[in-house]
Amino acid sequence: MRDTAILLLNLGGPVNLGQVEPFLRALFGDRDLIKLPGPAWLQPPLARLIARLRAPSAKGRYAEIGGGSPLLRESAFQASALRAALRTAGREEAVKLCFRCTAPRAKGLLQALKRQGIRRLVPVTLYPHDCRATTGSSLRELAIEAARLGMEILPGVDHYATDPDYLDALERPLRAALQELPGATVIFSAHSLPVRQIEAGDPYEKEIHATCEALQARIGELPGGYLLAYQSRTGPVRWLEPPLKSVLESMGGKDVIVVPVSFVTEHIETLHELDIEYRHVADQAGIRTYRRVPPPGTDPAYIRCLTRRVLEILP
């Protein structure tokens, strides 16, 4: 329908070094994403301070992966692939990116879409696992802007942790890596989350476990076994355990395959954190071979997952 747009939701990322500090300011200023200590009114000034202090080191990390995040580019490829698949199915809806912390953000995007005659929005998360800090934050911002403009939000795709096509997209590169390293230990690596959010009822941890258990059932028993670990901690609070660093430090002399299960594109957490920082940890620990498999990206199975779910909900 020509009055309906499909919005692919993600966090976003700086495409150049000049965008790093504004990105960090938006990230730490979002109380849904990161709840800083103190009252809500104090979060914006604290976010500005944290962004200013963290920007130099963050710019250094982005410089090491090419000067910016590839997330916008790779998400655009996913949008194009989804648009093509929908057209093959006879649908003509627009497919747009909608990011939380960098452009295109909901406010400007929805204003532009309304001028183009779009009245209805179908949100589709690029976070496979339901989480109030990611999908929840994006949906809340979208709801505020849509209400302000009088636009309707239709039921969307908010998680797909055990979708068979999503699992296919994770399984294929893992099997390829296991053919080369059949005795390796498989480590599923997921973005960590503060324990207080899980204790408050966030479903994220359960959904991560569901994905990992489904993949283990598909692959079967391995000589090296499976482990789940968490990465990307920020701040002095209790986080989900165990941390990936500690797990790697205990794996000396072994082959390791790291599977980033909570990411669907390459970005700073894969290209720098996993490929540079944790590779160094692996080397220091004496790990024999450290292999990281790619995220789904535009894998046909992943695009099938999104396409099928969108077609199921479009009016």
XYZ file of C-alpha atoms in Angstrom:
315
model
C 0.000 0.000 0.000
C 1.414 3.335 -1.027
C 0.373 5.084 2.197
C 2.374 2.606 4.319
C 6.101 2.538 5.083
C 8.162 -0.214 6.679
C 10.741 1.129 9.123
C 13.865 -0.885 9.956
C 14.825 0.046 13.518
C 18.392 0.045 14.793
C 20.686 2.044 17.063
C 22.732 3.709 14.339
C 26.400 4.616 14.392
C 28.770 7.428 13.402
C 29.699 7.290 9.719
C 32.743 9.514 10.280
C 34.884 10.693 13.182
C 33.045 14.013 13.391
C 29.864 12.161 14.342
C 31.412 10.168 17.191
C 30.816 12.657 20.013
C 27.215 13.488 18.977
C 26.542 9.739 18.740
C 27.882 9.164 22.246
C 25.868 12.117 23.541
C 22.670 10.636 22.099
C 23.572 7.164 23.380
C 24.229 8.211 26.972
C 21.392 10.720 26.906
C 18.769 8.049 26.229
C 17.492 6.891 29.612
C 15.928 3.826 28.013
C 19.269 2.710 26.602
C 21.506 3.664 29.532
C 20.033 4.774 32.851
C 22.725 6.925 34.435
C 22.723 7.466 38.232
C 20.610 10.330 39.509
C 17.324 11.921 38.453
C 16.187 12.099 34.837
C 16.880 15.837 34.537
C 20.555 15.190 35.285
C 21.018 12.692 32.447
C 21.467 15.187 29.538
C 24.326 17.162 31.168
C 25.954 13.935 32.338
C 25.640 12.547 28.811
C 27.374 15.607 27.380
C 30.222 15.222 29.872
C 30.611 11.480 29.285
C 30.542 11.958 25.511
C 33.222 14.622 25.678
C 35.455 12.454 27.882
C 34.963 9.273 25.852
C 35.138 10.797 22.381
C 38.961 10.768 21.962
C 39.348 7.047 22.702
C 36.191 6.181 20.757
C 37.481 8.107 17.742
C 40.672 6.071 17.951
C 38.705 2.826 17.802
C 36.592 4.007 14.871
C 39.751 5.157 13.081
C 41.092 1.601 13.353
C 38.051 0.203 11.515
C 38.074 2.700 8.661
C 36.999 5.990 10.238
C 33.364 5.210 11.027
C 30.732 2.558 11.562
C 29.577 0.463 8.584
C 26.170 0.008 10.238
C 24.376 2.616 8.104
C 25.760 1.161 4.877
C 25.017 -2.447 5.819
C 21.535 -1.594 7.107
C 20.847 0.150 3.789
C 21.807 -3.067 1.991
C 19.349 -4.947 4.202
C 16.616 -2.410 3.420
C 17.265 -2.765 -0.312
C 17.163 -6.555 -0.081
C 13.899 -6.472 1.880
C 12.378 -3.991 -0.572
C 13.299 -6.243 -3.510
C 11.849 -9.317 -1.797
C 8.593 -7.509 -1.041
C 8.293 -6.331 -4.634
C 8.765 -9.906 -5.795
C 5.799 -10.733 -3.568
C 3.749 -7.984 -5.229
C 4.062 -5.346 -2.507
C 5.024 -1.710 -3.124
C 5.548 -0.371 0.398
C 8.512 1.912 1.014
C 11.272 0.496 3.236
C 13.189 3.064 5.297
C 15.846 3.027 7.997
C 14.992 4.570 11.369
C 17.863 4.905 13.844
C 17.822 5.810 17.522
C 21.088 7.733 17.955
C 22.122 8.906 14.462
C 20.345 9.967 11.289
C 17.893 9.007 9.977
C 16.089 9.504 13.304
C 12.358 9.189 13.831
C 11.499 12.897 14.036
C 12.963 13.993 10.707
C 12.142 10.733 8.949
C 8.453 10.784 9.872
C 8.112 14.432 8.883
C 9.522 13.597 5.444
C 7.321 10.512 5.086
C 4.184 12.447 5.971
C 4.975 15.008 3.267
C 5.182 12.062 0.843
C 1.688 10.883 1.795
C 2.650 8.112 4.210
C 0.052 7.651 6.955
C 0.852 4.231 8.394
C 4.079 2.761 9.734
C 5.196 -0.844 10.215
C 8.177 -1.036 12.615
C 10.611 -3.914 12.021
C 13.404 -4.314 14.524
C 16.925 -5.238 13.473
C 17.443 -6.479 17.031
C 16.589 -10.215 16.974
C 16.039 -10.336 20.753
C 13.354 -8.321 22.503
C 14.896 -5.809 24.888
C 13.466 -2.678 26.452
C 16.772 -0.841 26.042
C 16.938 -1.379 22.278
C 13.682 -2.339 20.583
C 11.702 -0.769 23.424
C 13.569 2.525 23.185
C 13.157 2.726 19.411
C 9.446 1.914 19.586
C 8.828 4.506 22.299
C 10.503 7.266 20.295
C 8.611 6.188 17.180
C 5.285 6.247 19.055
C 5.909 9.775 20.343
C 6.766 11.172 16.915
C 3.953 9.308 15.153
C 1.378 10.599 17.648
C 2.646 14.142 17.219
C 2.158 13.902 13.444
C -1.093 11.942 13.535
C 0.414 8.837 11.913
C -0.698 5.284 12.689
C 1.704 2.588 13.867
C 0.629 -0.879 12.760
C 1.669 -4.094 14.533
C 5.276 -4.792 13.620
C 8.140 -7.251 13.999
C 9.653 -6.817 17.459
C 11.750 -9.988 17.889
C 12.572 -13.302 16.211
C 15.068 -15.092 18.444
C 14.128 -18.589 17.256
C 12.797 -17.872 13.781
C 13.978 -20.773 11.566
C 15.240 -18.484 8.802
C 17.127 -16.296 11.270
C 18.664 -19.446 12.743
C 19.600 -20.610 9.226
C 21.520 -17.357 8.731
C 23.460 -17.980 11.945
C 23.962 -21.691 11.358
C 25.486 -21.503 7.870
C 28.673 -19.538 8.707
C 29.076 -21.462 11.950
C 29.037 -24.798 10.111
C 31.574 -23.429 7.619
C 33.891 -22.445 10.477
C 33.446 -25.849 12.140
C 34.496 -27.597 8.938
C 37.872 -25.876 9.291
C 38.041 -26.171 13.094
C 36.024 -29.296 14.021
C 37.437 -29.456 17.530
C 36.804 -25.817 18.377
C 34.794 -24.523 21.300
C 31.890 -22.406 20.069
C 31.360 -19.232 22.102
C 28.086 -17.426 21.537
C 28.744 -13.756 22.268
C 25.857 -11.414 23.049
C 25.751 -7.757 24.031
C 25.566 -7.595 27.806
C 22.779 -5.943 29.789
C 22.640 -4.674 33.388
C 21.288 -7.337 35.731
C 18.813 -4.852 37.213
C 17.019 -4.708 33.865
C 16.673 -8.498 33.762
C 15.417 -8.487 37.366
C 12.823 -5.897 36.306
C 11.431 -8.378 33.781
C 13.320 -7.664 30.574
C 13.067 -10.775 28.325
C 16.476 -10.256 26.659
C 18.478 -12.894 28.542
C 15.825 -15.589 28.015
C 15.706 -14.823 24.299
C 19.502 -14.983 23.982
C 19.450 -18.397 25.663
C 16.661 -19.521 23.325
C 18.725 -18.623 20.242
C 21.827 -20.384 21.553
C 19.921 -23.504 22.581
C 18.208 -23.676 19.186
C 21.554 -23.431 17.389
C 23.062 -26.119 19.605
C 20.144 -28.420 18.801
C 20.697 -27.857 15.081
C 24.474 -28.360 15.122
C 24.537 -31.189 17.645
C 27.184 -32.146 20.161
C 30.708 -30.870 19.545
C 34.018 -32.120 20.947
C 34.842 -28.593 22.097
C 31.378 -27.842 23.421
C 29.457 -24.572 23.581
C 29.633 -21.543 25.860
C 27.660 -18.314 26.166
C 29.423 -15.080 27.103
C 28.597 -11.377 27.138
C 30.477 -8.401 25.713
C 30.240 -4.587 25.559
C 29.869 -3.687 29.230
C 29.722 0.027 30.045
C 29.750 1.428 33.568
C 30.136 0.176 37.165
C 26.943 -1.857 37.548
C 26.262 -5.606 37.666
C 26.145 -7.051 34.149
C 25.119 -10.399 32.745
C 27.748 -13.098 33.275
C 30.146 -14.438 32.239
C 32.123 -11.684 30.502
C 33.708 -12.740 27.220
C 37.145 -11.617 28.387
C 37.138 -14.039 31.327
C 35.908 -16.893 29.151
C 38.656 -16.342 26.583
C 41.311 -16.133 29.286
C 40.362 -19.665 30.366
C 40.650 -21.172 26.866
C 44.421 -21.348 26.429
C 45.647 -23.962 23.940
C 42.233 -24.392 22.313
C 40.573 -23.409 19.052
C 37.708 -20.957 19.502
C 34.867 -19.863 17.210
C 33.024 -16.733 18.350
C 29.444 -16.312 17.103
C 27.989 -12.795 17.611
C 24.359 -13.765 18.168
C 22.838 -10.375 19.032
C 24.117 -8.381 16.039
C 22.850 -8.494 12.442
C 25.463 -6.205 10.830
C 29.128 -5.441 11.257
C 29.850 -2.470 13.524
C 32.212 -1.338 16.278
C 31.334 -4.270 18.582
C 32.275 -6.827 15.930
C 35.021 -5.137 13.923
C 36.894 -3.622 16.850
C 35.761 -5.253 20.075
C 35.693 -8.834 18.771
C 38.239 -8.636 15.952
C 40.882 -6.453 17.617
C 40.400 -6.197 21.392
C 39.323 -9.773 22.080
C 41.683 -11.205 19.494
C 44.461 -9.634 21.570
C 42.993 -11.251 24.704
C 42.929 -14.583 22.858
C 46.559 -14.208 21.806
C 47.612 -13.335 25.360
C 45.688 -16.345 26.689
C 47.450 -18.722 24.295
C 44.354 -19.617 22.296
C 45.537 -21.617 19.305
C 43.030 -20.316 16.725
C 40.542 -17.478 17.223
C 37.812 -17.306 14.591
C 34.869 -14.888 14.509
C 31.955 -15.636 12.174
C 30.091 -12.812 10.393
C 26.622 -11.576 11.382
C 23.638 -12.271 9.086
C 23.874 -9.066 7.017
C 22.009 -9.703 3.768
C 22.155 -13.485 4.017
C 19.145 -14.707 1.978
C 17.807 -16.626 4.968
C 17.804 -13.516 7.148
C 16.057 -11.482 4.461
C 13.495 -14.308 4.180
C 12.922 -14.047 7.911
C 12.164 -10.324 7.687
C 10.157 -10.639 4.456
C 7.931 -13.444 5.705
C 7.195 -11.687 8.965
C 6.409 -8.394 7.228
C 4.095 -10.105 4.737
C 2.263 -11.793 7.617
C 1.362 -8.451 9.191
C 0.790 -6.141 6.229
C -2.898 -5.352 5.717
